[in-house]
Short mmCIF file of N, CA and C in Angstrom, two decimals:
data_model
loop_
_atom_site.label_atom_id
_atom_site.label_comp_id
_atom_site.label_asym_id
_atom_site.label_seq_id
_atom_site.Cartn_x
_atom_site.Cartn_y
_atom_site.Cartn_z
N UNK A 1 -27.57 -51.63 -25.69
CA UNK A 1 -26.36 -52.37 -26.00
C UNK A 1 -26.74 -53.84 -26.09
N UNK A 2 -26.42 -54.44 -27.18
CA UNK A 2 -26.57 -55.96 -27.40
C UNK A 2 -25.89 -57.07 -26.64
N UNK A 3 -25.98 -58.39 -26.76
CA UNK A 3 -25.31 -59.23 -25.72
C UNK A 3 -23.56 -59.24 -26.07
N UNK A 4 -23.51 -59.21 -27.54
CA UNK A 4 -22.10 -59.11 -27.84
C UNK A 4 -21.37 -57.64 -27.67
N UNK A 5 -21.73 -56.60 -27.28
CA UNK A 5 -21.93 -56.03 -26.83
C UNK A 5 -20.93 -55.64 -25.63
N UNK A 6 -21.46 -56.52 -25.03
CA UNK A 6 -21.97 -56.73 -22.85
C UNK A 6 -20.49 -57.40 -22.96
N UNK A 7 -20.48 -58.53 -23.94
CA UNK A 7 -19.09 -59.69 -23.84
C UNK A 7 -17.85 -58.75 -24.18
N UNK A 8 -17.77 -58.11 -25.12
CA UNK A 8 -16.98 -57.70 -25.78
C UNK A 8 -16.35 -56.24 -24.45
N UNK A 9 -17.34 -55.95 -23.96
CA UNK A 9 -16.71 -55.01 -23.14
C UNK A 9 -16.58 -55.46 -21.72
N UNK A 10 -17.07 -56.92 -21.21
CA UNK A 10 -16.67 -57.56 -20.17
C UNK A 10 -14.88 -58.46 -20.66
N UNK A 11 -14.95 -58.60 -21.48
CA UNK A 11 -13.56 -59.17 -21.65
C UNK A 11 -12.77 -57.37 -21.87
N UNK A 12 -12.91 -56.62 -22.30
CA UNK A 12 -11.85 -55.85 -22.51
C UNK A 12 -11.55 -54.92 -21.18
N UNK A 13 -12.87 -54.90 -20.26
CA UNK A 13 -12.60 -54.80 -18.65
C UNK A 13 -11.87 -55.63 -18.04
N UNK A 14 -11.87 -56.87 -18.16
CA UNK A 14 -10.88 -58.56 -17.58
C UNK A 14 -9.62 -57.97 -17.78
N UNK A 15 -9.33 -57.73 -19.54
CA UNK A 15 -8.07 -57.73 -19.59
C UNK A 15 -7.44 -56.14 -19.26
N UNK A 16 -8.30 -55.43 -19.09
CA UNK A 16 -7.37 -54.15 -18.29
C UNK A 16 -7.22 -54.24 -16.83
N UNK A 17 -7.82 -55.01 -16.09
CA UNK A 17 -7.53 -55.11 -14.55
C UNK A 17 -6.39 -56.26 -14.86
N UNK A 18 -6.36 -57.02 -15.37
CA UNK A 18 -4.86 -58.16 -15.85
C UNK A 18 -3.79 -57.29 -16.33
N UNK A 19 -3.66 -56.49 -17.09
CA UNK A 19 -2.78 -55.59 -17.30
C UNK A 19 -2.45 -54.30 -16.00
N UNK A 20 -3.31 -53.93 -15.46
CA UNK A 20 -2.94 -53.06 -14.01
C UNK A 20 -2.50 -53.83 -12.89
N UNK A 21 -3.00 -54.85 -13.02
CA UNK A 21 -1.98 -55.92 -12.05
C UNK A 21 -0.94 -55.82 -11.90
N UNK A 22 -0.64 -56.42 -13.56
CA UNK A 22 0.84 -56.52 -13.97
C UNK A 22 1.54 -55.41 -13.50
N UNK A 23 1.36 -54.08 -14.06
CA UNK A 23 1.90 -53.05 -14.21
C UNK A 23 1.94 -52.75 -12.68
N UNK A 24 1.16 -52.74 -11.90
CA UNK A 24 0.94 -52.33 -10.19
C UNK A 24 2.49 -53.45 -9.13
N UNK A 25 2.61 -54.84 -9.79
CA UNK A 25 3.49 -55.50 -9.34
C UNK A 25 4.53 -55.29 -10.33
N UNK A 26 4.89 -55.24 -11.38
CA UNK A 26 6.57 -54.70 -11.74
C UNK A 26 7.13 -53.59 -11.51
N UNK A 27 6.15 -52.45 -11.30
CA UNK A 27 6.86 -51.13 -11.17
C UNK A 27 6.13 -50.62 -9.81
N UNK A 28 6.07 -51.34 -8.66
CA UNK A 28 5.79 -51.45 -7.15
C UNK A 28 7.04 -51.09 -6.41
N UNK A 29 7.68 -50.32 -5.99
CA UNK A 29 9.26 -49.53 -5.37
C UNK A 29 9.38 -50.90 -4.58
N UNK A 30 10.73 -50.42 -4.28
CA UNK A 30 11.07 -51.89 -3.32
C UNK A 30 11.89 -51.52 -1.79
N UNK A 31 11.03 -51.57 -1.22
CA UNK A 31 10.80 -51.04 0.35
C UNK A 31 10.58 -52.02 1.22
N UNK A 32 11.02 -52.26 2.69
CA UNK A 32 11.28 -52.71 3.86
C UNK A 32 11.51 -53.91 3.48
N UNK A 33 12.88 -54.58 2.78
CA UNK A 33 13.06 -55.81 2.33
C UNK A 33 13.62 -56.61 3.56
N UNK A 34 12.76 -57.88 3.57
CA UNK A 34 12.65 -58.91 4.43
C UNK A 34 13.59 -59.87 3.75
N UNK A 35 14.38 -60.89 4.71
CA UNK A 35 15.27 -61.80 4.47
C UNK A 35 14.38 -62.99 3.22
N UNK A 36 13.33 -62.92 3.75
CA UNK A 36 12.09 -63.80 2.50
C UNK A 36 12.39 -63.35 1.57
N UNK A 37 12.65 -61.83 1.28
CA UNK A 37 12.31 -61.52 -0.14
C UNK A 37 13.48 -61.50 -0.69
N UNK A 38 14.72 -62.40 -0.52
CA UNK A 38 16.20 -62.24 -1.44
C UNK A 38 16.49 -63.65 -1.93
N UNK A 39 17.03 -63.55 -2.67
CA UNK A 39 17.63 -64.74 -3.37
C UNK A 39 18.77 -64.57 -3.40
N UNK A 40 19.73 -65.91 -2.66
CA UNK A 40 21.31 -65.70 -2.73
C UNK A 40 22.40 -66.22 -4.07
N UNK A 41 23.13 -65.32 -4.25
CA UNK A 41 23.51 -65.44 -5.73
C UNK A 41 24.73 -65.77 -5.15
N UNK A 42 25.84 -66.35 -5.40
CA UNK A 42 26.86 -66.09 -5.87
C UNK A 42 27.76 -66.36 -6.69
N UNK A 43 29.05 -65.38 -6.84
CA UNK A 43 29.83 -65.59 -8.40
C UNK A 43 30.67 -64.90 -8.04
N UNK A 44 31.83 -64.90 -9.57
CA UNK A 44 33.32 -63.78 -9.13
C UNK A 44 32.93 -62.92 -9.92
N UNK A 45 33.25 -61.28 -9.16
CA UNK A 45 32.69 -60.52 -9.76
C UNK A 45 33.76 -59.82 -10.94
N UNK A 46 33.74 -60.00 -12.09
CA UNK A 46 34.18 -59.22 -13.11
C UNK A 46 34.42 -57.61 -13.05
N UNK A 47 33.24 -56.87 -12.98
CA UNK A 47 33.49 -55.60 -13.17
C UNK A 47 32.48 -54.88 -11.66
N UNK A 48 33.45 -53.78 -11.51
CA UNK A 48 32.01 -52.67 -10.77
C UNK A 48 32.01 -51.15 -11.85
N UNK A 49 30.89 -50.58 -11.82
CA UNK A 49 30.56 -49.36 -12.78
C UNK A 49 29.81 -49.02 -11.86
N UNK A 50 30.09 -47.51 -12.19
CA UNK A 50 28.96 -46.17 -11.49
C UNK A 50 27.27 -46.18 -12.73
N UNK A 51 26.60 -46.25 -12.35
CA UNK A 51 25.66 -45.70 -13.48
C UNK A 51 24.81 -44.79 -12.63
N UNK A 52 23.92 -44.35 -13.68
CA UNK A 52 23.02 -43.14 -13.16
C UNK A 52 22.30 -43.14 -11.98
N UNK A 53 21.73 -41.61 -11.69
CA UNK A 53 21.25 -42.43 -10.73
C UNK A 53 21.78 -42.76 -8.72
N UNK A 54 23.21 -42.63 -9.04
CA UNK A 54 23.88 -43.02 -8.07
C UNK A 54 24.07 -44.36 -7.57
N UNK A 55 23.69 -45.07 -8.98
CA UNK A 55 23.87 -46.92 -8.09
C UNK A 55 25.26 -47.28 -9.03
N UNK A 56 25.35 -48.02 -8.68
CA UNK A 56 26.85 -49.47 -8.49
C UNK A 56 26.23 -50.24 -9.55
N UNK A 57 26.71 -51.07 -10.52
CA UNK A 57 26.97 -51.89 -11.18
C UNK A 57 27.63 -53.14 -11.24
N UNK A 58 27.19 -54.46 -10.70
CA UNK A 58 28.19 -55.54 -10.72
C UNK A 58 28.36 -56.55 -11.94
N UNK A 59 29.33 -56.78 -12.00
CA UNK A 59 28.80 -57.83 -13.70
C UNK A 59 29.33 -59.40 -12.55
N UNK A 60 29.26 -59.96 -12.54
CA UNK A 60 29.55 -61.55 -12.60
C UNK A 60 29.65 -62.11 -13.53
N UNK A 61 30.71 -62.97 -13.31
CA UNK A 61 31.59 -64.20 -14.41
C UNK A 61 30.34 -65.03 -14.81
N UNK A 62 30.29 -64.86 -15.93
CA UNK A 62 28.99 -66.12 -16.49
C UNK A 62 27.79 -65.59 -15.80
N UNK A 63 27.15 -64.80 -16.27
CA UNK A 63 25.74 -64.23 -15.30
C UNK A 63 25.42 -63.58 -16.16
N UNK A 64 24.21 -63.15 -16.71
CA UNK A 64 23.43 -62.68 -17.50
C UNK A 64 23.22 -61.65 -17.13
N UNK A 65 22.69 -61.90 -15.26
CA UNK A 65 21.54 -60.56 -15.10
C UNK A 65 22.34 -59.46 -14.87
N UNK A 66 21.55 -58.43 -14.41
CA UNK A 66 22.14 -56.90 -14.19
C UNK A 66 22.06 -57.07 -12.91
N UNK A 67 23.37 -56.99 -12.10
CA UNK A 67 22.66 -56.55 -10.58
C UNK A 67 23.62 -54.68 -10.30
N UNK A 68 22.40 -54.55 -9.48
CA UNK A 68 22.86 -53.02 -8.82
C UNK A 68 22.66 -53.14 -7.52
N UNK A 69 23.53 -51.83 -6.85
CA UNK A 69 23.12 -51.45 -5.65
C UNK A 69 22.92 -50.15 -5.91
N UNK A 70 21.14 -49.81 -5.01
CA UNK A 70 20.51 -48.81 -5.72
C UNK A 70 20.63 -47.62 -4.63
N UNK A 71 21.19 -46.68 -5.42
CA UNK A 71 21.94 -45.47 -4.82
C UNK A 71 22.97 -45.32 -3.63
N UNK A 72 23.62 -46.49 -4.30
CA UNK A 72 25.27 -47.15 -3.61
C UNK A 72 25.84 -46.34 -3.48
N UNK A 73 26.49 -44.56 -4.09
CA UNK A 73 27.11 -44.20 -4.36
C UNK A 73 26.59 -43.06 -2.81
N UNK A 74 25.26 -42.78 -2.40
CA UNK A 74 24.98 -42.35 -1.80
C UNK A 74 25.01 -43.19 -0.07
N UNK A 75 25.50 -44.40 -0.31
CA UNK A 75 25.07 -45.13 0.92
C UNK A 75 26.90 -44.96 1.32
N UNK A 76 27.67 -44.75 0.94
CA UNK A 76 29.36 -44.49 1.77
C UNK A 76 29.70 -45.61 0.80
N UNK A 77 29.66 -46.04 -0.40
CA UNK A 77 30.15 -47.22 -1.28
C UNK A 77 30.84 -46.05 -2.38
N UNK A 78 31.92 -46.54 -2.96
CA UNK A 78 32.61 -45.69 -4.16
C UNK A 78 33.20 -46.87 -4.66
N UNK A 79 33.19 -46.55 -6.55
CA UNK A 79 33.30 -47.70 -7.30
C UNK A 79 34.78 -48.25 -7.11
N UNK A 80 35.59 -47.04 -6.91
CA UNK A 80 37.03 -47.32 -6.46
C UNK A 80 37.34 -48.13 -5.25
N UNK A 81 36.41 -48.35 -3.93
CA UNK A 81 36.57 -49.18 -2.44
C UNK A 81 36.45 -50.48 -3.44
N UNK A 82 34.77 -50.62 -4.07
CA UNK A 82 34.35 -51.48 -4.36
C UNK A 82 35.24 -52.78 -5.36
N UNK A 83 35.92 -51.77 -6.17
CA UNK A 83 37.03 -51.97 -7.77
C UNK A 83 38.31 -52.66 -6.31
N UNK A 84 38.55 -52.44 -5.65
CA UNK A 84 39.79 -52.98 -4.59
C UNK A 84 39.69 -54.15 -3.88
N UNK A 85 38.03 -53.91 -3.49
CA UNK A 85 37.73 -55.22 -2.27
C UNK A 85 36.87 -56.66 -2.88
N UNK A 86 36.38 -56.12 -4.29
CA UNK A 86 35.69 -57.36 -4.97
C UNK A 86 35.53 -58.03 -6.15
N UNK A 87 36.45 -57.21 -7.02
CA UNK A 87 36.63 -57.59 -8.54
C UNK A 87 37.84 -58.49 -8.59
N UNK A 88 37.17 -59.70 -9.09
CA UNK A 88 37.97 -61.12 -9.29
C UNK A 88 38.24 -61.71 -7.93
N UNK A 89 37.03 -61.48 -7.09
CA UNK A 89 37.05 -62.14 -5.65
C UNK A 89 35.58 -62.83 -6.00
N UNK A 90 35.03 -64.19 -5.40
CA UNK A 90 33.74 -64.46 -5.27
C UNK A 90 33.27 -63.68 -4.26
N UNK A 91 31.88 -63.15 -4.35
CA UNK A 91 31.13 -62.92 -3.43
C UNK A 91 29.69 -63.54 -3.41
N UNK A 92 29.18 -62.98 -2.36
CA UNK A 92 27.81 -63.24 -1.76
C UNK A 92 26.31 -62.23 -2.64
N UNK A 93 25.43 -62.23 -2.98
CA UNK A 93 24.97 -61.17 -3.51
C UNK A 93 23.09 -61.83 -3.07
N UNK A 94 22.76 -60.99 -2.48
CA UNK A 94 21.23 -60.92 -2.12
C UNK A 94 20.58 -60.00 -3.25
N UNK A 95 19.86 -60.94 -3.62
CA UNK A 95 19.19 -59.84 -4.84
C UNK A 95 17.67 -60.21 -4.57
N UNK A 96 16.88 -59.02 -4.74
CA UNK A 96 15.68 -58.87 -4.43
C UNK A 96 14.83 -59.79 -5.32
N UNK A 97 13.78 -60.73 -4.91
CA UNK A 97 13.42 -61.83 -5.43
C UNK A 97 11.71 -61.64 -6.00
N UNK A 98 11.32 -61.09 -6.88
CA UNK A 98 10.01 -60.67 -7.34
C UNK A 98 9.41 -61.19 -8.54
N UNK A 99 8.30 -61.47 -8.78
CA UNK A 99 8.00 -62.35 -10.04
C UNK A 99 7.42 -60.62 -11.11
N UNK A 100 7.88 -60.25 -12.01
CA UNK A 100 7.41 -59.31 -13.13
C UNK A 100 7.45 -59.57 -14.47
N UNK A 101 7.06 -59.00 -15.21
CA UNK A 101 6.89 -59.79 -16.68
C UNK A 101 7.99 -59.62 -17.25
N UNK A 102 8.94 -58.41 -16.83
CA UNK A 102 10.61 -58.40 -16.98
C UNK A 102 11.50 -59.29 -16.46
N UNK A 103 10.75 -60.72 -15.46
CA UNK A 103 11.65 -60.95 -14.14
C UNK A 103 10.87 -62.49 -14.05
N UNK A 104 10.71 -63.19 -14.96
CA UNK A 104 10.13 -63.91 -14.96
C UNK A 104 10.93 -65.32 -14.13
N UNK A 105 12.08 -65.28 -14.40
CA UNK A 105 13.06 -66.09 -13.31
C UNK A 105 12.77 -65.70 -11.75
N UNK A 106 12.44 -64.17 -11.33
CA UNK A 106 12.39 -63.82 -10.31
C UNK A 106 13.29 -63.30 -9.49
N UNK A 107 14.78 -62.44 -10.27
CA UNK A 107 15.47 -62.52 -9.75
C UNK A 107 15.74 -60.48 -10.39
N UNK A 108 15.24 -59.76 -9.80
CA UNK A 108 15.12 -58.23 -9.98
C UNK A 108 16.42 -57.91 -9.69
N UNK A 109 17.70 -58.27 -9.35
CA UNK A 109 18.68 -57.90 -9.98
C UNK A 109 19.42 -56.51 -8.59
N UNK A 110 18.03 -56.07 -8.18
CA UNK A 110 18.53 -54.97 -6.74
C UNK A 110 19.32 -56.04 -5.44
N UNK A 111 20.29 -55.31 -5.77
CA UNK A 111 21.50 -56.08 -4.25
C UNK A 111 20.88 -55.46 -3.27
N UNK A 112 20.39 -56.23 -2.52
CA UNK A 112 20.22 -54.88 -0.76
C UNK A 112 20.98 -56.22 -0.04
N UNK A 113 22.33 -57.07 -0.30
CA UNK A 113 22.88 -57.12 0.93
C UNK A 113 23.89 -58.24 -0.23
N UNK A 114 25.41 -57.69 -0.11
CA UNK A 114 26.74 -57.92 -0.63
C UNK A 114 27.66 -58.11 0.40
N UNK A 115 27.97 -59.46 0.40
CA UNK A 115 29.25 -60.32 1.29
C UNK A 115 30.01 -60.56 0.63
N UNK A 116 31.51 -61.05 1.22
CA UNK A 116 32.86 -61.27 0.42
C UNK A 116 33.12 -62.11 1.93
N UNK A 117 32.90 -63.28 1.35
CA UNK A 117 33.38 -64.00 3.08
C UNK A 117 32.23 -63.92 4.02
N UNK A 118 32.76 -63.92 5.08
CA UNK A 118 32.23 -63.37 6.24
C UNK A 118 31.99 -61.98 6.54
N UNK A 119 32.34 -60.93 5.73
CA UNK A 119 31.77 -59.70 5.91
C UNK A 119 30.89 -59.08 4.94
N UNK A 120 30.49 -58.39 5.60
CA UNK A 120 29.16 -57.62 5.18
C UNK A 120 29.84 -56.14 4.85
N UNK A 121 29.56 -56.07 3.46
CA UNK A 121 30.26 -55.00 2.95
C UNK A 121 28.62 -53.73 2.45
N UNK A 122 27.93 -54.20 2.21
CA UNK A 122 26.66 -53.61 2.21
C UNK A 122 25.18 -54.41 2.32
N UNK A 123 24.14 -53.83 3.74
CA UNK A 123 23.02 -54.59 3.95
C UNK A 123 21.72 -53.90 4.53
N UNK A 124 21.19 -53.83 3.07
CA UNK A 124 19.41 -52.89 3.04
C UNK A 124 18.48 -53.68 4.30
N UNK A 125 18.73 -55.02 4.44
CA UNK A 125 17.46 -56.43 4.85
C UNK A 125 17.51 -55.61 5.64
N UNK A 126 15.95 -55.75 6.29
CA UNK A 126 15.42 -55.81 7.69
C UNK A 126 15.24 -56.51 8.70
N UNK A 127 15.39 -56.91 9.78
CA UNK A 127 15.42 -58.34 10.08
C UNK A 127 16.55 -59.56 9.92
N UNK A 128 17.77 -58.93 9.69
CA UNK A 128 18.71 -59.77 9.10
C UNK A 128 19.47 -59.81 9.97
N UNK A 129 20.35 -60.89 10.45
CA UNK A 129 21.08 -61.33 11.23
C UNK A 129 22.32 -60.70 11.39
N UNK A 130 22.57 -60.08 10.39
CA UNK A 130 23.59 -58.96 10.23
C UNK A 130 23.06 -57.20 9.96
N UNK A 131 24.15 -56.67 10.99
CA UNK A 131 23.34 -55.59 11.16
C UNK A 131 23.47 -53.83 9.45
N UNK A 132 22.35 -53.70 9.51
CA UNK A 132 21.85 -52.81 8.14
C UNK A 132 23.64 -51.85 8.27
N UNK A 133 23.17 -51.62 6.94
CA UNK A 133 24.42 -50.53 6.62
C UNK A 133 24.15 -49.18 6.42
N UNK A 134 22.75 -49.14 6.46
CA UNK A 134 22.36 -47.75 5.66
C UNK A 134 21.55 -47.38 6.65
N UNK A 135 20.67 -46.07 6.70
CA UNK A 135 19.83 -45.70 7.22
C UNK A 135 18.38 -45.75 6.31
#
């Protein structure tokens, strides 16, 4: 094998460990979330929807992103409690905070911890000052 060769297959090795990176940190599950790892959102929430899956759907007034709560429907949450206690109310919204090539703001859009006030209406964190909702 020649020197161009050697280059040509040392760069196309570079860029497949740069691409398994990538791919190893965007589609990495999102497990034992620490108060570090949220970003606090808040807004009035427009709509709640069931989608697949078993998660929750929130839209916020003027908000782009997608947020969910992931397999809400399984944690004692129903879109109907949710449709009563927070649509066209501001709330609180912890959304899981990760840098991916989908997520380049850093803001992955998974709720693991939804306030309205002072209460805690659903909370994944570990370590959080308020106590979990789920098992």
């Amino acid at each position: 094998m020649g020197s161009i060769g050697k280059i040509w297959f040392l760069i196309v090795f570079v860029l497949f460990l740069i691409f398994m990176a990538i791919a190893i940190q965007t589609f990495r599950p999102v497990r034992d979330v620490q108060p570090d790892d949220v970003l606090k959102i808040t807004g009035k929430v427009i709509d709640v929807k069931e989608a697949p899956g078993f998660d929750i759907v929130l839209t916020l007034e003027n908000d782009e992103h997608y947020y969910y709560i992931n397999r809400g429907l399984q944690h004692n949450l129903t879109v109907t409690q949710l449709d009563s206690t927070i649509v066209n109310k501001k709330v609180t919204l912890y959304a899981i905070k990760r840098w991916t090539i989908f997520t380049p703001d850093r803001n992955m859009g998974h709720v693991s911890k939804l306030m309205i006030k002072d209460r805690v209406i659903y909370n994944e964190i570990n370590n959080d000052k308020h106590e979990k909702t789920i098992q």
